[in-house]
Backbone as numpy.savetxt, mean C-alpha at the origin, in Angstrom:
# Nx Ny Nz CAx CAy CAz Cx Cy Cz
27.66 34.22 9.38 26.37 33.54 9.34 25.69 33.73 7.99
26.38 34.34 7.06 25.79 34.55 5.75 25.97 33.29 4.90
25.27 33.27 3.79 25.36 32.16 2.84 24.90 30.83 3.44
24.06 30.88 4.45 23.53 29.65 5.05 22.68 28.91 4.03
22.84 27.59 3.98 22.08 26.78 3.04 21.76 25.42 3.65
20.51 25.04 3.63 20.10 23.71 4.07 19.41 23.03 2.89
19.92 21.90 2.50 19.38 21.17 1.36 18.57 19.97 1.84
17.54 19.61 1.10 16.75 18.44 1.42 17.04 17.36 0.37
17.60 16.25 0.84 17.93 15.14 -0.04 17.20 13.88 0.42
17.02 12.94 -0.48 16.45 11.63 -0.18 15.07 11.70 0.48
14.15 12.48 -0.07 12.81 12.54 0.54 12.05 11.23 0.35
11.13 10.96 1.26 10.25 9.80 1.16 8.87 10.30 0.72
8.46 9.91 -0.46 7.20 10.39 -1.02 6.11 9.33 -0.91
4.92 9.74 -0.51 3.76 8.85 -0.45 2.58 9.57 -1.10
1.97 8.91 -2.06 0.83 9.46 -2.79 -0.45 9.11 -2.05
-1.33 10.10 -1.92 -2.59 9.90 -1.20 -3.74 10.47 -2.01
-4.82 9.70 -2.13 -5.97 10.17 -2.89 -7.21 9.40 -2.44
-8.38 9.93 -2.73 -9.64 9.25 -2.48 -10.29 8.96 -3.83
-10.54 7.68 -4.11 -11.19 7.30 -5.36 -12.71 7.34 -5.19
-13.26 8.53 -5.25 -14.70 8.68 -5.06 -15.48 7.89 -6.11
-14.95 7.79 -7.30 -15.65 7.09 -8.38 -15.79 5.60 -8.11
-15.01 5.09 -7.14 -15.06 3.66 -6.86 -15.89 3.30 -5.63
-16.44 4.28 -4.95 -17.23 3.99 -3.75 -18.38 3.03 -4.06
-19.00 3.22 -5.20 -20.14 2.38 -5.55 -19.74 0.94 -5.86
-18.44 0.69 -6.07 -17.97 -0.66 -6.38 -17.43 -1.39 -5.15
-17.35 -0.69 -4.02 -16.74 -1.31 -2.84 -17.52 -2.54 -2.35
-18.83 -2.51 -2.47 -19.62 -3.65 -2.03 -19.29 -4.88 -2.88
-19.11 -4.69 -4.17 -18.75 -5.80 -5.05 -17.38 -6.36 -4.67
-16.41 -5.47 -4.43 -15.08 -5.91 -4.05 -15.09 -6.61 -2.70
-15.92 -6.11 -1.79 -16.06 -6.75 -0.48 -16.58 -8.18 -0.62
-17.61 -8.34 -1.42 -18.18 -9.67 -1.64 -17.18 -10.60 -2.29
-16.37 -10.08 -3.19 -15.38 -10.91 -3.88 -14.32 -11.40 -2.90
-13.88 -10.52 -2.00 -12.88 -10.91 -1.00 -13.39 -12.07 -0.15
-14.62 -11.98 0.30 -15.17 -13.04 1.15 -15.42 -14.33 0.37
-15.80 -14.19 -0.89 -16.05 -15.39 -1.70 -14.76 -16.16 -1.94
-13.65 -15.45 -2.14 -12.36 -16.11 -2.32 -11.96 -16.83 -1.04
-12.19 -16.18 0.10 -11.83 -16.81 1.37 -12.69 -18.06 1.62
-13.93 -18.05 1.17 -14.79 -19.23 1.34 -14.22 -20.43 0.59
-13.70 -20.18 -0.61 -13.14 -21.26 -1.42 -11.74 -21.65 -0.93
-10.93 -20.66 -0.56 -9.55 -20.89 -0.11 -9.36 -20.26 1.26
-9.78 -20.91 2.34 -9.76 -20.30 3.67 -8.38 -20.26 4.34
-7.40 -20.95 3.79 -6.09 -21.04 4.43 -5.16 -19.95 3.92
-4.49 -19.26 4.83 -3.50 -18.24 4.46 -2.18 -18.94 4.17
-1.60 -18.66 3.01 -0.38 -19.34 2.59 0.75 -18.33 2.40
1.23 -17.74 3.48 2.37 -16.82 3.42 3.33 -17.13 4.55
4.50 -16.50 4.51 5.48 -16.67 5.56 5.41 -15.54 6.59
4.42 -14.65 6.46 4.28 -13.57 7.41 3.86 -14.10 8.78
4.21 -13.35 9.81 3.86 -13.75 11.17 2.49 -13.25 11.60
1.89 -12.39 10.79 0.61 -11.79 11.18 -0.52 -12.78 10.94
-1.71 -12.41 11.39 -2.86 -13.27 11.21 -3.92 -12.65 10.30
-3.51 -11.69 9.49 -4.41 -11.09 8.51 -4.55 -12.03 7.31
-5.78 -12.35 6.94 -6.00 -13.21 5.78 -5.69 -12.45 4.50
-5.03 -13.09 3.55 -4.79 -12.46 2.25 -4.89 -13.51 1.14
-5.12 -13.02 -0.07 -5.34 -13.90 -1.22 -4.15 -13.92 -2.17
-2.96 -13.57 -1.68 -1.79 -13.40 -2.54 -1.52 -14.63 -3.40
-1.58 -15.81 -2.83 -1.28 -17.03 -3.58 -2.54 -17.78 -4.04
-3.71 -17.29 -3.64 -4.95 -17.99 -3.95 -5.73 -17.40 -5.12
-5.36 -16.19 -5.55 -6.19 -15.49 -6.51 -5.32 -14.76 -7.53
-5.60 -14.94 -8.82 -4.88 -14.27 -9.90 -5.80 -13.24 -10.54
-5.68 -12.01 -10.09 -6.57 -10.96 -10.60 -6.28 -10.63 -12.06
-5.05 -10.81 -12.49 -4.68 -10.46 -13.85 -5.46 -11.31 -14.85
-5.74 -12.56 -14.50 -6.47 -13.45 -15.39 -7.97 -13.44 -15.14
-8.40 -12.70 -14.14 -9.83 -12.63 -13.82 -10.52 -11.67 -14.78
-11.66 -12.08 -15.34 -12.39 -11.21 -16.26 -13.41 -10.33 -15.54
-13.30 -10.23 -14.22 -14.17 -9.37 -13.42 -13.97 -7.92 -13.87
-15.01 -7.28 -14.39 -14.88 -5.93 -14.95 -14.50 -4.91 -13.90
-15.00 -5.06 -12.68 -14.69 -4.09 -11.62 -13.23 -4.21 -11.21
-12.74 -5.43 -11.08 -11.33 -5.63 -10.73 -10.44 -5.05 -11.81
-10.74 -5.32 -13.07 -9.91 -4.80 -14.16 -9.99 -3.28 -14.25
-11.15 -2.72 -13.97 -11.30 -1.26 -13.97 -10.45 -0.64 -12.87
-10.42 -1.28 -11.69 -9.61 -0.78 -10.58 -8.12 -0.85 -10.92
-7.69 -1.94 -11.52 -6.28 -2.07 -11.89 -5.88 -0.97 -12.87
-6.72 -0.72 -13.87 -6.43 0.32 -14.86 -6.37 1.70 -14.21
-7.34 1.98 -13.34 -7.37 3.27 -12.64 -6.11 3.44 -11.81
-5.71 2.39 -11.11 -4.53 2.47 -10.25 -3.24 2.59 -11.07
-3.20 1.96 -12.23 -2.05 2.12 -13.11 -1.85 3.59 -13.49
-2.96 4.26 -13.82 -2.88 5.68 -14.17 -2.36 6.52 -13.01
-2.77 6.17 -11.79 -2.29 6.90 -10.61 -0.79 6.67 -10.40
-0.35 5.44 -10.60 1.08 5.14 -10.45 1.90 5.89 -11.49
1.41 5.94 -12.72 2.10 6.69 -13.78 2.24 8.15 -13.39
1.17 8.72 -12.83 1.19 10.12 -12.38 2.20 10.32 -11.25
2.20 9.39 -10.29 3.11 9.49 -9.15 4.57 9.31 -9.60
4.81 8.42 -10.55 6.17 8.13 -11.02 6.83 9.36 -11.62
6.04 10.31 -12.10 6.62 11.53 -12.67 7.41 12.32 -11.62
7.02 12.17 -10.34 7.75 12.86 -9.26 9.17 12.33 -9.15
9.42 11.13 -9.68 10.75 10.52 -9.63 11.48 10.67 -10.96
10.90 11.46 -11.88 11.53 11.65 -13.18 11.27 10.52 -14.14
10.23 9.72 -13.88 9.88 8.60 -14.76 8.71 9.04 -15.63
8.96 9.23 -16.90 7.93 9.69 -17.82 7.60 8.57 -18.80
6.79 7.64 -18.34 6.39 6.51 -19.17 4.87 6.46 -19.24
4.37 5.54 -20.05 2.94 5.41 -20.24 2.42 4.16 -19.56
1.11 4.02 -19.53 0.49 2.87 -18.89 0.90 1.56 -19.58
1.26 1.64 -20.86 1.69 0.45 -21.59 3.02 -0.08 -21.08
3.78 0.77 -20.39 5.09 0.37 -19.87 5.00 -0.23 -18.47
3.81 -0.24 -17.88 3.65 -0.63 -16.49 2.87 -1.94 -16.36
3.37 -2.82 -15.52 2.70 -4.09 -15.25 2.25 -4.16 -13.80
1.05 -4.68 -13.59 0.58 -5.00 -12.24 0.98 -6.45 -12.00
2.04 -6.67 -11.24 2.56 -8.02 -11.07 2.01 -8.72 -9.83
1.28 -8.02 -8.97 0.64 -8.64 -7.81 -0.64 -7.88 -7.47
-1.65 -8.64 -7.04 -2.93 -8.05 -6.62 -3.52 -9.01 -5.60
-3.84 -8.51 -4.41 -4.45 -9.40 -3.42 -5.35 -8.64 -2.46
-6.34 -9.38 -1.93 -7.23 -8.84 -0.91 -6.66 -9.14 0.47
-6.87 -8.24 1.41 -6.54 -8.44 2.82 -7.83 -8.35 3.63
-8.06 -9.35 4.47 -9.20 -9.33 5.39 -8.64 -9.37 6.80
-8.68 -8.23 7.47 -8.16 -8.14 8.84 -9.32 -8.20 9.82
-9.47 -9.33 10.46 -10.52 -9.48 11.46 -10.13 -8.71 12.73
-11.07 -8.49 13.64 -10.73 -7.82 14.90 -9.54 -8.52 15.58
-8.55 -7.73 15.96 -7.34 -8.26 16.59 -6.21 -8.55 15.63
-6.48 -8.53 14.31 -5.45 -8.83 13.33 -4.53 -7.63 13.13
-3.32 -7.90 12.67 -2.33 -6.86 12.40 -1.44 -7.33 11.25
-0.52 -6.46 10.82 0.47 -6.81 9.80 1.81 -6.25 10.23
2.81 -7.10 10.36 4.12 -6.64 10.83 4.84 -5.84 9.73
5.96 -5.18 10.10 6.74 -4.42 9.13 7.24 -5.35 8.03
7.13 -4.87 6.79 7.59 -5.65 5.65 7.77 -4.72 4.46
8.39 -5.24 3.41 8.55 -4.55 2.14 8.00 -5.44 1.03
7.92 -4.88 -0.17 7.43 -5.64 -1.32 8.56 -5.77 -2.35
9.29 -6.85 -2.33 10.43 -7.01 -3.25 9.98 -7.23 -4.69
10.92 -7.04 -5.61 10.73 -7.28 -7.05 9.68 -6.38 -7.68
9.45 -5.22 -7.08 8.49 -4.26 -7.63 9.06 -2.85 -7.52
8.49 -1.94 -8.29 8.91 -0.54 -8.24 8.01 0.29 -7.33
6.71 0.14 -7.51 5.74 0.88 -6.69 4.69 -0.09 -6.14
4.21 0.21 -4.95 3.15 -0.57 -4.33 1.98 0.34 -3.99
0.81 -0.25 -3.86 -0.42 0.52 -3.66 -1.35 -0.24 -2.73
-2.09 0.51 -1.93 -3.14 -0.09 -1.10 -4.42 0.72 -1.29
-5.52 0.01 -1.46 -6.84 0.62 -1.63 -7.76 0.05 -0.56
-8.44 0.93 0.18 -9.27 0.49 1.30 -10.72 0.33 0.88
-11.20 -0.89 0.96 -12.57 -1.23 0.58 -13.53 -1.00 1.74
-13.13 -1.38 2.95 -13.99 -1.25 4.13 -13.12 -0.98 5.35
-13.41 0.09 6.06 -12.69 0.42 7.29 -13.68 0.86 8.35
-13.20 0.88 9.57 -14.03 1.32 10.70 -13.15 2.15 11.64
-13.79 2.84 12.54 -13.05 3.56 13.57 -12.23 2.55 14.38
-10.96 2.84 14.57 -10.05 1.99 15.35 -9.72 0.67 14.65
-9.88 0.62 13.32 -9.56 -0.63 12.62 -8.09 -0.75 12.27
-7.28 0.27 12.64 -5.84 0.17 12.47 -5.29 1.06 11.37
-4.30 1.90 11.71 -3.64 2.75 10.73 -2.54 1.98 10.01
-2.16 2.47 8.84 -0.97 1.96 8.17 0.19 2.88 8.55
1.33 2.29 8.88 2.48 3.03 9.39 3.67 2.77 8.48
4.36 3.85 8.08 5.53 3.74 7.22 6.79 4.09 7.99
7.88 3.41 7.65 9.17 3.66 8.29 10.26 3.51 7.23
11.14 4.51 7.09 12.23 4.39 6.12 13.10 3.18 6.42
13.77 2.67 5.41 14.63 1.51 5.58 15.68 1.77 6.64
16.08 0.70 7.34 17.05 0.81 8.42 18.39 1.33 7.90
19.05 2.11 8.71 20.38 2.61 8.39 21.16 2.74 9.68
22.45 3.01 9.58 23.28 3.15 10.78 22.76 4.28 11.66
22.29 5.36 11.04 21.82 6.50 11.83 20.58 6.16 12.64
19.81 5.14 12.21 18.60 4.78 12.94 18.92 4.23 14.32
20.14 3.76 14.52 20.53 3.21 15.82 20.80 4.31 16.84
20.88 5.55 16.37 21.18 6.67 17.26 20.15 7.78 17.06
18.91 7.56 17.51 17.86 8.56 17.29 18.16 9.86 18.02
17.80 10.94 17.38 17.99 12.25 17.99 16.98 12.47 19.11
17.42 13.10 20.17 16.53 13.51 21.25 16.12 14.95 20.95
14.88 15.15 20.54 14.45 16.46 20.08 13.40 17.06 21.01
13.31 18.36 21.00 12.29 19.06 21.78 10.93 18.98 21.09
10.92 18.88 19.79 9.69 18.74 19.03 10.00 18.01 17.73
9.03 17.27 17.24 9.22 16.54 16.00 9.02 17.47 14.81
9.89 17.33 13.83 9.79 18.08 12.58 9.93 17.08 11.44
9.80 17.58 10.21 9.95 16.68 9.06 11.36 16.09 8.98
12.31 16.72 9.64 13.68 16.22 9.63 13.92 15.16 10.70
12.99 15.01 11.66 13.24 14.09 12.77 12.18 13.00 12.93
11.11 13.04 12.15 10.13 11.97 12.22 10.77 10.65 11.83
10.49 9.60 12.60 11.02 8.27 12.28 9.96 7.37 11.65
8.70 7.72 11.83 7.60 7.01 11.18 6.52 8.01 10.80
5.62 7.59 9.94 4.41 8.38 9.65 3.27 7.40 9.47
2.06 7.83 9.79 0.92 6.92 9.70 -0.26 7.62 9.03
-1.14 6.82 8.46 -2.33 7.32 7.79 -3.57 6.65 8.40
-4.57 7.47 8.70 -5.85 6.93 9.14 -6.53 6.27 7.94
-6.94 5.05 8.10 -7.59 4.36 6.99 -9.02 4.86 6.84
-9.45 4.97 5.60 -10.82 5.37 5.31 -11.23 4.73 3.99
-12.50 4.48 3.83 -12.98 3.80 2.63 -12.66 4.61 1.37
-12.20 3.90 0.35 -11.83 4.44 -0.96 -10.53 5.23 -0.94
-9.81 5.19 0.18 -8.48 5.81 0.24 -7.49 4.96 -0.54
-6.65 5.60 -1.33 -5.57 4.90 -2.04 -4.24 5.55 -1.66
-3.25 4.73 -1.36 -1.90 5.19 -1.05 -0.94 4.47 -1.98
0.04 5.22 -2.51 1.06 4.64 -3.38 2.43 5.02 -2.82
3.36 4.07 -2.85 4.69 4.30 -2.28 5.70 3.39 -2.96
6.97 3.72 -2.81 8.01 2.86 -3.33 7.93 1.51 -2.64
8.08 0.44 -3.39 7.93 -0.90 -2.82 8.96 -1.23 -1.76
10.08 -0.52 -1.76 11.14 -0.75 -0.77 10.86 -0.08 0.56
9.81 0.72 0.65 9.49 1.44 1.88 8.83 0.49 2.88
9.45 0.32 4.03 8.91 -0.59 5.06 7.60 -0.01 5.62
6.64 -0.90 5.87 5.36 -0.45 6.39 4.70 -1.59 7.17
3.79 -1.23 8.05 3.04 -2.19 8.84 1.63 -1.67 9.03
0.74 -2.53 9.53 -0.63 -2.12 9.82 -0.92 -2.44 11.28
-1.42 -1.45 11.99 -1.71 -1.62 13.41 -2.84 -2.63 13.63
-2.92 -3.10 14.86 -3.95 -4.08 15.22 -5.34 -3.49 15.02
-6.23 -4.29 14.48 -7.62 -3.89 14.31 -8.32 -3.96 15.66
-8.59 -2.82 16.24 -9.23 -2.74 17.56 -10.74 -2.55 17.46
-11.27 -2.60 16.26 -12.72 -2.45 16.09 -13.39 -3.82 16.20
-14.69 -3.82 16.06 -15.45 -5.07 16.13 -15.83 -5.61 14.76
-15.28 -5.01 13.70 -15.59 -5.44 12.35 -14.32 -5.66 11.54
-14.44 -6.36 10.42 -13.29 -6.60 9.56 -12.86 -5.32 8.85
-11.57 -5.24 8.58 -11.03 -4.19 7.71 -10.62 -4.87 6.41
-11.12 -4.38 5.27 -10.85 -4.99 3.98 -10.05 -4.02 3.11
-8.95 -4.50 2.56 -8.16 -3.67 1.67 -7.65 -4.50 0.50
-7.19 -3.80 -0.53 -6.58 -4.43 -1.69 -5.17 -3.88 -1.83
-4.21 -4.76 -2.04 -2.82 -4.34 -2.26 -2.41 -4.73 -3.67
-1.57 -3.90 -4.26 -1.04 -4.18 -5.61 0.43 -3.81 -5.66
1.16 -4.53 -6.50 2.54 -4.20 -6.82 2.65 -3.90 -8.31
3.47 -2.92 -8.64 3.65 -2.53 -10.03 5.14 -2.48 -10.37
5.43 -2.84 -11.61 6.81 -2.82 -12.07 6.86 -2.34 -13.52
7.80 -1.46 -13.82 7.96 -1.00 -15.18 8.69 -2.07 -15.99
8.22 -2.26 -17.21 8.81 -3.27 -18.08 10.26 -2.92 -18.41
11.10 -3.93 -18.53 12.49 -3.73 -18.90 12.56 -3.28 -20.37
13.42 -2.30 -20.67 13.55 -1.87 -22.06 14.01 -3.01 -22.96
13.42 -3.14 -24.10 13.82 -4.19 -25.05 15.14 -3.82 -25.70
16.01 -4.81 -25.79 17.33 -4.59 -26.38 17.22 -4.57 -27.91
């Protein structure tokens, strides 16, 4: 029984932080989300959920809104910090925000499991949440072993099949874009507002 060794490989990392400095800007971001929906009320995605989003209706990169640009810059710095955990030592100049959209989840709305293709890291920032407005749930990509779940006496970090986060205002989460995730049904009586972003490191110039 000597020389026992247990190694941990292929961990799933999720960055979690509260952007206290942005609490005062949440009202502005909330108003912007609703103003975009007023102009473009139709959701134009292939998702099966009924959560409104501005993915195809709004180009934040070209928007001169100072608060939006400040949030993108702040989030870029967080992604750079998180990327170091993966051995990526680059600067903010090497990182592009290739997607930015608002999500408005009315009571009863949800988001099915999905991934964010063509990106390296994804991020969600919560502008407005309520009690019972729905957690975000993460699940590792499907594999052959997922078809044969272990029957355990207690859950440990080695046997969890999903993990979830309680949403709260100004919470930011960052994760690999390939990590499957969903959002539970909003069981509150108010909208849940969040911002999602995708980031990709620039290809090295030849």
